[in-house]
XYZ file of C-alpha atoms in Angstrom:
657
model
C -35.788 -41.107 -12.317
C -35.355 -40.281 -8.863
C -33.462 -37.153 -7.327
C -30.956 -39.787 -5.575
C -29.954 -41.515 -8.748
C -29.125 -38.426 -10.774
C -25.997 -38.737 -12.902
C -25.723 -42.474 -11.754
C -26.076 -45.398 -14.377
C -25.736 -48.844 -14.841
C -25.151 -50.191 -18.445
C -25.565 -53.859 -18.984
C -26.384 -56.380 -21.457
C -27.895 -58.693 -18.846
C -31.587 -58.950 -19.660
C -32.144 -60.096 -16.097
C -30.126 -57.465 -14.243
C -33.034 -55.364 -12.833
C -34.899 -58.358 -11.667
C -31.578 -59.382 -9.896
C -30.909 -56.394 -8.017
C -34.594 -55.279 -7.116
C -34.094 -55.845 -3.574
C -30.929 -53.574 -3.377
C -32.382 -51.002 -5.564
C -32.646 -48.628 -2.699
C -29.178 -49.128 -1.842
C -27.609 -48.824 -5.341
C -29.841 -45.906 -6.075
C -28.832 -45.910 -9.727
C -30.276 -45.916 -12.980
C -30.473 -49.112 -15.345
C -29.756 -48.859 -18.977
C -29.389 -51.600 -21.620
C -26.076 -51.380 -23.510
C -28.596 -50.921 -26.831
C -29.719 -47.687 -25.121
C -26.422 -46.088 -24.417
C -26.232 -44.290 -27.811
C -29.707 -42.984 -27.661
C -29.780 -41.740 -24.068
C -29.400 -38.036 -23.340
C -26.866 -37.840 -20.599
C -27.702 -33.969 -19.788
C -25.511 -33.691 -16.478
C -25.954 -29.939 -16.309
C -22.372 -29.341 -15.938
C -21.965 -31.992 -13.369
C -20.061 -35.276 -13.491
C -21.726 -38.496 -14.478
C -20.818 -41.703 -13.134
C -21.633 -44.642 -15.308
C -20.719 -48.145 -14.485
C -20.755 -50.782 -17.411
C -21.548 -54.742 -16.466
C -21.336 -56.448 -19.410
C -20.100 -59.834 -20.927
C -16.572 -60.105 -21.997
C -18.166 -60.954 -25.706
C -20.227 -57.604 -25.837
C -17.179 -55.502 -24.526
C -14.931 -57.482 -27.366
C -17.572 -56.467 -29.916
C -18.468 -52.962 -28.741
C -15.250 -51.561 -27.258
C -14.390 -49.308 -29.822
C -18.090 -47.865 -29.671
C -17.995 -47.826 -25.985
C -14.474 -45.999 -26.429
C -15.728 -43.379 -28.685
C -18.852 -42.932 -26.509
C -16.494 -42.166 -23.316
C -14.475 -39.951 -25.682
C -17.470 -37.859 -26.785
C -18.702 -37.345 -23.387
C -15.733 -35.920 -20.887
C -17.954 -35.055 -17.882
C -18.894 -39.100 -17.656
C -16.579 -40.836 -15.205
C -16.634 -44.776 -16.020
C -15.573 -48.201 -14.589
C -16.205 -51.498 -16.411
C -17.149 -54.741 -14.430
C -16.866 -57.750 -16.967
C -19.266 -60.707 -16.670
C -15.953 -63.117 -17.106
C -13.991 -65.553 -15.199
C -12.120 -64.247 -12.609
C -8.615 -64.984 -14.503
C -10.181 -63.167 -17.885
C -7.536 -60.528 -19.208
C -8.754 -60.214 -22.981
C -9.400 -56.427 -22.132
C -5.907 -55.703 -22.150
C -5.629 -56.182 -25.996
C -8.891 -53.811 -26.617
C -8.720 -49.965 -27.337
C -9.999 -48.718 -24.029
C -8.001 -47.705 -21.091
C -6.683 -50.361 -18.503
C -7.598 -48.263 -15.583
C -11.291 -48.263 -16.536
C -11.592 -51.668 -15.585
C -12.375 -52.445 -12.385
C -13.228 -56.208 -11.952
C -14.286 -59.711 -13.502
C -17.579 -61.281 -11.976
C -18.439 -64.381 -13.044
C -22.148 -65.295 -13.914
C -22.181 -67.934 -11.593
C -20.986 -65.527 -8.686
C -23.076 -65.120 -5.474
C -25.656 -62.014 -5.946
C -24.128 -60.522 -3.049
C -21.069 -60.507 -4.429
C -22.030 -58.586 -7.503
C -23.772 -55.943 -5.271
C -20.597 -55.419 -3.687
C -18.669 -55.088 -6.688
C -21.391 -52.649 -7.850
C -20.990 -50.426 -4.825
C -17.328 -50.638 -4.459
C -17.036 -49.708 -8.354
C -19.538 -46.720 -7.516
C -17.547 -45.694 -4.527
C -14.054 -45.867 -6.320
C -15.987 -43.510 -9.023
C -17.103 -41.176 -6.283
C -13.655 -40.771 -4.860
C -12.261 -39.958 -8.163
C -15.223 -37.227 -8.814
C -14.312 -36.074 -5.071
C -10.758 -35.924 -6.035
C -11.666 -33.873 -9.073
C -14.006 -31.549 -7.561
C -11.487 -30.990 -4.774
C -8.635 -30.135 -7.455
C -11.000 -27.877 -9.026
C -11.617 -25.901 -5.796
C -8.075 -25.882 -5.127
C -7.325 -24.500 -8.586
C -10.036 -21.649 -8.294
C -8.903 -21.104 -4.632
C -4.903 -20.929 -6.065
C -6.395 -18.593 -8.922
C -8.222 -16.540 -6.748
C -5.295 -16.080 -4.136
C -3.083 -15.173 -6.969
C -5.434 -12.929 -8.024
C -5.354 -11.195 -4.619
C -1.681 -11.017 -4.399
C -1.452 -9.231 -7.491
C -3.920 -7.103 -6.570
C -2.369 -6.286 -3.050
C 0.981 -5.707 -4.869
C -0.588 -3.621 -7.450
C -2.475 -1.332 -5.362
C 0.477 -1.107 -3.066
C 2.422 0.195 -5.701
C 0.500 2.521 -7.257
C 1.260 6.294 -6.581
C -1.503 7.940 -8.845
C -4.353 8.243 -6.570
C -6.994 8.359 -9.290
C -5.487 5.354 -10.985
C -5.167 3.829 -7.597
C -9.258 4.229 -7.313
C -9.765 2.630 -10.908
C -7.407 -0.314 -10.061
C -9.509 -0.800 -6.821
C -12.635 -0.695 -8.488
C -11.698 -3.019 -11.592
C -10.135 -5.408 -9.210
C -13.232 -5.757 -7.489
C -15.263 -6.299 -10.500
C -12.917 -8.745 -12.155
C -12.826 -10.782 -9.030
C -16.554 -11.000 -8.890
C -17.262 -10.839 -12.497
C -19.152 -7.829 -11.905
C -20.770 -5.780 -15.078
C -20.162 -2.723 -13.438
C -19.940 -0.896 -10.271
C -18.938 2.494 -8.496
C -16.498 3.638 -5.951
C -17.017 6.515 -2.853
C -14.756 7.821 -0.496
C -15.686 9.123 2.573
C -15.031 13.001 3.316
C -13.971 14.022 6.721
C -14.895 17.431 8.578
C -11.979 19.877 10.116
C -12.486 17.212 13.742
C -12.040 14.122 11.813
C -15.688 13.194 12.101
C -17.276 11.566 8.726
C -19.137 14.211 6.884
C -20.402 12.839 3.493
C -19.563 10.283 0.735
C -18.064 11.437 -2.391
C -18.878 9.662 -5.869
C -15.411 9.250 -7.570
C -15.472 6.835 -10.441
C -18.026 4.782 -12.243
C -17.059 1.497 -14.196
C -19.380 2.855 -16.910
C -18.272 6.694 -17.053
C -15.023 7.218 -15.558
C -15.315 10.961 -16.294
C -18.331 11.369 -14.392
C -18.562 14.668 -12.272
C -17.955 14.024 -8.553
C -21.182 14.168 -6.225
C -21.998 14.221 -2.782
C -24.098 11.457 -0.768
C -25.038 12.013 2.867
C -23.900 9.188 5.183
C -27.061 7.982 6.351
C -29.663 4.635 5.776
C -31.382 6.476 3.089
C -29.539 5.239 0.115
C -27.650 1.938 -0.412
C -24.142 3.243 -0.386
C -24.816 5.707 2.315
C -26.376 2.762 4.182
C -23.176 0.686 4.148
C -21.070 3.660 4.919
C -23.250 4.565 8.049
C -23.392 0.949 9.368
C -20.120 -0.546 8.092
C -22.056 -3.517 6.974
C -22.301 -5.084 3.553
C -25.389 -5.208 1.834
C -25.836 -8.286 -0.794
C -29.061 -7.504 -2.892
C -30.745 -10.323 -5.153
C -32.825 -7.752 -7.499
C -32.673 -3.877 -6.560
C -36.050 -3.709 -8.111
C -37.558 -6.210 -5.926
C -37.125 -4.555 -2.753
C -39.980 -4.978 -0.446
C -40.033 -1.522 0.908
C -39.648 -2.504 4.302
C -35.537 -1.494 4.135
C -34.171 1.664 5.557
C -32.421 2.264 2.435
C -33.775 2.892 -1.221
C -32.581 2.232 -4.616
C -32.163 4.965 -6.635
C -32.911 4.474 -10.252
C -32.217 7.483 -11.944
C -28.791 6.337 -12.848
C -30.348 3.551 -14.769
C -32.568 5.848 -16.897
C -29.961 8.509 -17.357
C -27.315 5.742 -18.547
C -29.602 3.133 -20.637
C -28.461 0.487 -17.986
C -30.319 -1.747 -15.897
C -29.170 -2.797 -12.381
C -30.472 -6.044 -10.900
C -27.985 -7.715 -8.465
C -25.732 -5.882 -6.177
C -23.058 -6.149 -3.651
C -22.104 -3.263 -1.794
C -19.011 -3.391 0.856
C -17.530 -1.341 3.106
C -13.792 -0.050 3.013
C -12.083 -0.265 6.288
C -8.772 0.753 7.658
C -6.984 -0.777 10.524
C -8.776 1.304 12.911
C -12.146 -0.469 11.870
C -13.263 2.939 10.234
C -14.839 2.999 6.889
C -12.975 4.911 4.365
C -15.125 4.278 1.453
C -17.433 2.088 -0.280
C -17.349 -0.451 -3.246
C -20.834 -0.758 -5.078
C -20.824 -3.716 -7.712
C -23.615 -4.372 -10.261
C -24.771 -7.349 -11.993
C -22.581 -10.322 -11.574
C -22.215 -12.321 -14.349
C -20.786 -15.775 -15.665
C -17.939 -14.470 -17.358
C -16.434 -11.192 -16.534
C -15.241 -10.774 -20.083
C -19.181 -11.257 -21.397
C -20.748 -7.889 -22.697
C -24.281 -7.942 -21.148
C -27.187 -6.326 -23.333
C -29.767 -4.296 -21.757
C -32.124 -7.075 -22.357
C -29.788 -9.755 -21.026
C -29.279 -7.752 -17.783
C -33.291 -8.423 -17.311
C -32.707 -12.338 -17.407
C -30.882 -14.947 -15.764
C -27.577 -13.747 -17.358
C -27.170 -11.951 -14.414
C -26.335 -13.930 -11.032
C -26.843 -13.046 -7.547
C -23.914 -12.537 -5.347
C -22.771 -15.923 -3.519
C -20.949 -16.104 -0.295
C -17.741 -16.917 -1.950
C -18.140 -13.879 -4.031
C -18.497 -11.556 -0.815
C -15.518 -12.979 0.736
C -13.299 -12.484 -2.278
C -14.566 -8.842 -2.687
C -14.346 -7.963 1.040
C -10.709 -8.998 1.086
C -10.142 -6.677 -2.199
C -11.983 -3.796 -0.146
C -9.760 -4.869 2.924
C -6.515 -4.373 0.446
C -8.128 -1.140 -1.150
C -8.686 0.719 2.401
C -4.826 0.083 3.325
C -3.931 1.348 -0.303
C -6.036 4.289 0.323
C -5.018 5.001 3.894
C -1.121 4.556 2.425
C -1.756 7.095 -0.224
C -3.347 9.582 1.923
C -0.467 9.156 4.293
C 2.439 9.707 1.799
C 0.195 12.573 0.463
C 0.020 14.020 4.039
C 3.597 13.515 4.229
C 4.448 15.372 1.090
C 1.947 18.099 2.131
C 3.996 18.068 5.443
C 7.537 18.288 3.829
C 6.317 20.860 0.949
C 5.160 22.937 4.216
C 8.353 22.597 5.696
C 10.503 23.351 2.500
C 8.542 26.469 1.769
C 8.618 27.892 5.607
C 12.135 27.217 5.584
C 13.029 29.016 2.301
C 10.661 31.732 3.682
C 12.505 31.882 6.857
C 15.660 32.070 5.100
C 14.707 34.967 2.576
C 13.208 36.634 5.805
C 16.845 37.452 6.958
C 17.428 39.305 3.723
C 14.023 40.617 2.267
C 15.847 42.030 -0.816
C 16.125 38.560 -2.053
C 12.557 37.751 -1.309
C 11.244 35.162 -3.655
C 14.427 34.594 -5.212
C 14.338 30.691 -4.420
C 11.101 30.582 -5.415
C 11.901 31.752 -8.602
C 15.155 29.915 -9.332
C 13.064 26.612 -8.730
C 10.245 28.009 -11.457
C 13.045 28.684 -14.044
C 15.019 25.606 -13.170
C 11.872 23.124 -13.547
C 10.940 24.971 -16.715
C 14.292 24.126 -18.210
C 14.116 20.900 -17.225
C 10.808 20.416 -18.903
C 12.267 21.983 -22.123
C 15.042 19.480 -22.002
C 12.325 16.670 -21.894
C 11.237 17.853 -25.082
C 14.372 17.900 -27.019
C 14.563 15.437 -29.584
C 18.136 16.138 -31.171
C 21.408 17.553 -29.985
C 23.198 16.602 -26.732
C 20.203 16.290 -24.427
C 17.758 14.160 -26.800
C 18.761 10.902 -24.522
C 18.094 13.111 -21.251
C 14.696 12.694 -19.909
C 13.440 13.828 -16.224
C 10.691 11.793 -14.823
C 7.986 13.018 -12.323
C 10.184 12.219 -9.291
C 13.510 13.851 -10.646
C 11.611 17.050 -11.411
C 10.351 17.084 -7.973
C 13.898 16.328 -6.885
C 15.019 19.424 -8.778
C 12.157 21.547 -7.511
C 13.326 20.595 -4.012
C 17.073 21.125 -4.806
C 16.566 24.435 -6.357
C 14.107 25.815 -3.587
C 16.574 24.730 -0.881
C 20.036 25.995 -3.027
C 20.598 28.845 -0.448
C 19.396 27.467 2.909
C 22.752 27.272 4.035
C 22.784 31.204 4.271
C 21.039 30.492 7.725
C 24.862 30.090 8.822
C 26.164 33.290 7.260
C 25.876 36.659 9.479
C 23.275 38.740 8.698
C 25.411 41.882 8.479
C 27.387 40.051 5.693
C 24.269 38.343 3.990
C 22.522 41.656 3.463
C 25.195 43.965 3.057
C 24.205 46.206 0.135
C 27.042 48.509 0.293
C 31.047 48.462 0.854
C 30.906 50.262 3.846
C 27.834 49.916 6.701
C 25.540 52.923 7.006
C 26.979 53.818 10.303
C 30.579 53.597 9.080
C 29.635 56.280 6.160
C 28.131 58.441 8.735
C 31.392 58.485 10.835
C 33.320 59.256 7.561
C 30.725 62.207 6.843
C 31.148 63.515 10.357
C 34.804 63.304 10.119
C 34.680 65.259 7.268
C 32.657 67.816 8.669
C 34.585 67.820 11.813
C 37.553 68.762 9.194
C 35.780 71.455 7.555
C 34.547 73.027 10.981
C 38.242 73.078 12.401
C 39.475 74.368 9.082
C 36.715 77.090 9.571
C 37.988 77.671 13.147
C 41.785 77.901 12.160
C 40.529 80.304 9.471
C 38.424 82.617 11.984
C 41.718 82.771 14.101
C 43.597 84.034 11.238
C 40.977 86.927 10.964
C 41.208 87.798 14.591
C 45.091 87.784 14.661
C 45.154 90.074 11.642
C 42.411 92.380 13.461
C 44.444 92.463 16.688
C 47.777 93.130 14.629
C 46.630 95.494 11.774
C 42.986 96.929 12.527
C 40.872 97.177 9.814
C 43.636 98.531 7.427
C 43.275 96.381 4.410
C 41.084 93.598 6.308
C 38.148 93.573 3.574
C 40.882 92.114 1.347
C 42.431 89.997 3.520
C 38.924 88.525 4.430
C 38.355 87.870 0.924
C 41.354 85.785 0.738
C 40.233 83.761 3.742
C 36.763 83.115 2.221
C 38.561 81.899 -1.102
C 40.860 79.798 0.787
C 37.993 78.589 2.820
C 35.911 77.731 -0.196
C 39.024 75.967 -1.615
C 39.362 73.666 1.183
C 35.600 72.975 1.564
C 35.782 71.986 -2.478
C 38.590 69.447 -1.892
C 36.794 67.964 1.235
C 33.453 67.646 -0.527
C 35.222 66.243 -3.628
C 36.698 63.582 -1.568
C 33.421 62.841 0.300
C 31.746 62.447 -3.635
C 34.575 60.074 -4.458
C 34.342 57.835 -0.935
C 30.085 58.036 -1.510
C 30.959 56.571 -5.201
C 33.107 54.002 -4.409
C 31.183 52.586 -1.680
C 28.760 51.460 -4.241
C 29.119 47.613 -5.307
C 29.458 48.943 -8.787
C 32.953 48.189 -10.585
C 35.543 50.776 -8.932
C 36.602 53.080 -11.525
C 40.503 53.700 -11.905
C 40.579 57.217 -11.174
C 38.570 56.993 -8.183
C 40.798 54.073 -6.920
C 43.823 56.451 -7.333
C 42.060 59.202 -5.609
C 41.015 56.822 -2.647
C 44.844 55.556 -2.234
C 45.757 59.336 -2.175
C 43.042 60.107 0.250
C 44.259 57.150 2.670
C 47.426 58.692 2.899
C 46.212 61.918 3.828
C 45.760 63.384 7.273
C 44.636 66.435 9.402
C 46.346 68.333 11.860
C 43.289 69.776 14.392
C 43.573 73.118 16.007
C 44.528 71.116 19.015
C 47.402 69.378 17.940
C 46.097 66.340 17.163
C 46.547 64.269 13.434
C 43.395 63.003 12.184
C 43.927 60.327 9.302
C 41.054 61.349 6.679
C 40.342 57.557 5.786
C 41.086 54.591 8.266
C 42.866 51.548 6.942
C 39.858 49.299 7.572
C 37.631 51.600 5.673
C 40.121 52.077 2.556
C 40.330 48.270 2.298
C 36.582 48.531 1.937
C 36.374 51.080 -0.410
C 39.010 49.599 -2.628
C 36.862 46.266 -3.352
C 36.976 46.509 -7.110
C 33.291 44.841 -7.593
C 30.512 43.911 -5.568
C 30.064 45.238 -1.733
C 32.196 42.109 0.235
C 35.883 41.769 0.744
C 37.766 38.620 0.403
C 37.023 37.501 3.939
C 33.304 38.162 3.876
C 32.957 36.787 0.003
C 34.383 33.632 1.588
C 31.520 33.568 4.247
C 29.095 33.954 1.764
C 30.555 31.281 -0.784
C 30.415 29.091 2.338
C 26.530 28.971 2.258
C 26.927 26.274 -0.444
C 28.650 23.823 1.835
C 26.335 24.913 4.953
C 23.510 23.901 2.419
C 24.942 20.553 1.594
C 25.637 19.543 5.085
C 22.036 20.687 5.932
C 20.652 18.787 3.189
C 22.752 15.453 3.503
C 21.493 15.355 7.066
C 17.771 14.549 5.644
C 17.151 10.992 4.837
C 15.590 11.668 1.694
C 13.823 9.109 -0.173
C 15.367 7.174 -3.106
C 13.417 9.348 -5.852
C 14.985 12.777 -3.846
C 18.416 11.458 -2.968
C 20.468 13.831 -5.293
C 18.954 16.914 -3.785
C 22.012 17.687 -2.001
C 24.361 16.771 -4.707
C 22.408 18.866 -7.259
C 21.983 21.982 -4.627
C 25.997 21.459 -3.954
C 26.864 22.205 -7.482
C 24.749 25.164 -8.341
C 27.942 27.635 -7.815
C 30.405 25.523 -9.854
C 31.626 26.327 -13.308
C 32.559 24.628 -16.154
C 36.255 25.486 -16.268
C 36.723 24.648 -12.452
C 36.838 27.905 -11.173
C 33.762 27.657 -9.160
C 32.920 26.887 -5.726
C 32.935 25.432 -3.001
C 34.683 22.212 -4.920
C 36.002 23.387 -7.980
C 34.297 20.771 -9.963
C 34.825 20.500 -13.917
C 32.223 20.188 -16.484
C 31.915 16.532 -16.359
C 31.707 16.240 -12.867
C 28.670 18.973 -12.588
C 25.333 17.387 -12.348
C 23.146 18.549 -15.267
C 20.525 19.645 -12.828
C 23.159 22.182 -11.223
C 24.146 23.461 -14.355
C 20.549 24.398 -15.080
C 20.138 25.728 -11.647
C 23.198 27.916 -12.251
C 21.778 29.570 -15.286
C 18.360 30.151 -13.384
C 20.264 31.587 -10.336
C 22.346 33.872 -12.383
C 19.337 34.919 -14.486
C 16.825 35.741 -11.720
C 19.747 37.979 -9.851
C 20.119 40.024 -12.978
C 16.297 40.659 -13.374
C 15.135 40.748 -10.060
C 13.597 44.084 -9.683
C 13.683 44.195 -5.311
C 17.298 44.439 -4.737
C 17.663 48.105 -3.857
C 21.315 48.274 -4.442
C 21.336 47.461 -8.163
C 18.646 47.993 -10.930
C 17.143 44.923 -12.739
C 18.863 44.758 -16.238
C 16.370 44.318 -19.429
C 16.291 40.638 -20.708
C 18.510 41.362 -24.027
C 21.144 42.674 -21.789
C 20.492 39.809 -19.134
C 20.900 37.337 -22.074
C 24.062 39.075 -23.141
C 25.691 38.876 -19.769
C 24.816 34.758 -19.646
C 26.480 34.611 -22.908
C 29.791 36.183 -21.620
C 29.582 33.581 -18.959
C 29.332 31.114 -21.556
C 32.438 32.530 -23.316
C 34.128 32.348 -20.031
C 33.406 28.569 -19.987
C 31.181 29.389 -16.397
C 28.057 28.025 -17.696
C 26.424 25.469 -20.132
C 25.884 27.045 -23.594
C 23.301 24.579 -25.082
C 21.339 24.837 -21.831
C 21.209 28.615 -22.238
C 20.114 28.387 -25.801
C 17.312 25.960 -24.639
C 16.342 28.297 -21.637
C 16.288 31.299 -24.156
C 14.636 29.432 -27.207
C 12.052 27.725 -24.816
C 11.229 30.970 -23.381
C 11.201 28.844 -19.892
C 11.257 32.128 -17.771
C 8.365 33.876 -19.445
C 5.780 32.690 -16.867
C 7.346 34.750 -14.095
C 8.005 37.461 -16.116
C 4.259 37.906 -16.726
C 3.683 37.511 -13.355
C 5.903 40.168 -12.301
């Protein structure tokens, strides 16, 4: 049987058929079998479609139609047509068990030979058209399937945010679409100037936990060659390299992993600038991706060479992978940039008030720790509350920036540690020093007047009375200064001091030159009378306005969908459950749970901060007692406070301190 007649047969019951068509055998290029040989012939098509034409009499057809039907049924790779040796008007085949579309035509025995030959040729042409249609449909189906795979791969890679998982998905996608048994992925690392420096091995299909190592980008290694040249390599058998190649195969991996690398396809991943960002190395193409190859099978024909179509598919995946890696790097760079901006912003704010340095960072850590504790709750109010990774990041940014609005608060108010400024207290002290000196001058004048009038007679006794009067006046003035100094502290103003301050504010002193001097100015008395803290009403309003400034500032930032609540969370950290908080006086149900958590963290850090010179840090137990008082006053959430204390979310920072 010649190559030209492979997979092409005529089955006939005409004993003289081969003699009839002898002159046309080259044109027909077919194998001729008798009908009796039908069931004994091995139709091995090697996976290809066989074209079989039956040229039989109507009598044989009617007698053997069931056998023919069974034959076609068990040979799905056979495409068949039937030419019946019968008159043109014969329709008996319609009552038989063979499908009607298998019948091509009838040819009478007395028909001219040319007529028979033309019908044979036309019948084979018809079969070939059907075969071509099937082959075309098969290619369309395969292409559609591959396009669908590539589309899904592209969508999957574009949506993956976890960089390690992204790299695994890239390698697995390339392996699956090319039916590769194994593979590795390398990424290009650049120096400070942005020039390629080396290749870093990231993952292997055989061992995803392998330690990373570095390859130089040069022509000596296979992966290095591809990264250096930007060209793909398709190697049928890495153990049969001629030795003339610029690159060499390193078999150490095979020996260490009990593996046998044979066919290899190595492609570069290029970005839109046509720069290589990484390399995909695929090993041992097989017929079916799901098949597991043994070590011995890897050395046989079970491993296939990578064909041109596989190269194209893998290059398509590599292109999508490069875009995904670049996008992932870009997102990472943007996040790093924004993280730097946030850190710099917080540092800039806190530099205006060094006494609160680190407050925003600590509040962020406390709040995130409490949020993570909420995630672990299995019972109670918060059992259905769960913050995902993006929401944790949202909470962290809101906490870091919760005091950003202080940039709009005057520095003298922001850093005001006591009720009066230092220069104001100095003026009061100098005023009392002046009064004391004036008292001293008045008493000295009394001595002079006595001496002028009485001489030394009784002067020692008079001098003692003057000294006693001076001591009394000095003691009164010093007591006043003491009360004023004590009242200047931002602690709770004692009632006794408050009453004494009021008395002092009403006092005035007549100087030797005839002027009347108030001991305390109304403004000074107003600040010193503040019951708690160091700020009066207007200054407190100015400080409280920082929350609104924070919200206005944060609202101008185009936050992503995952971080859109940052302004609202920061806006609510001074709200109280009973509606007495600021700036909006929200009720408990209106305050976001993230803001409730931040409120606890904010108060806790203010109580335990050791860096504020105007007050001492309180011990943990005392801080918790104060926070519990805040719960009783319906200012903060008791369940969240219990969780904060029980989970010891504050310990990491406390240990650092």
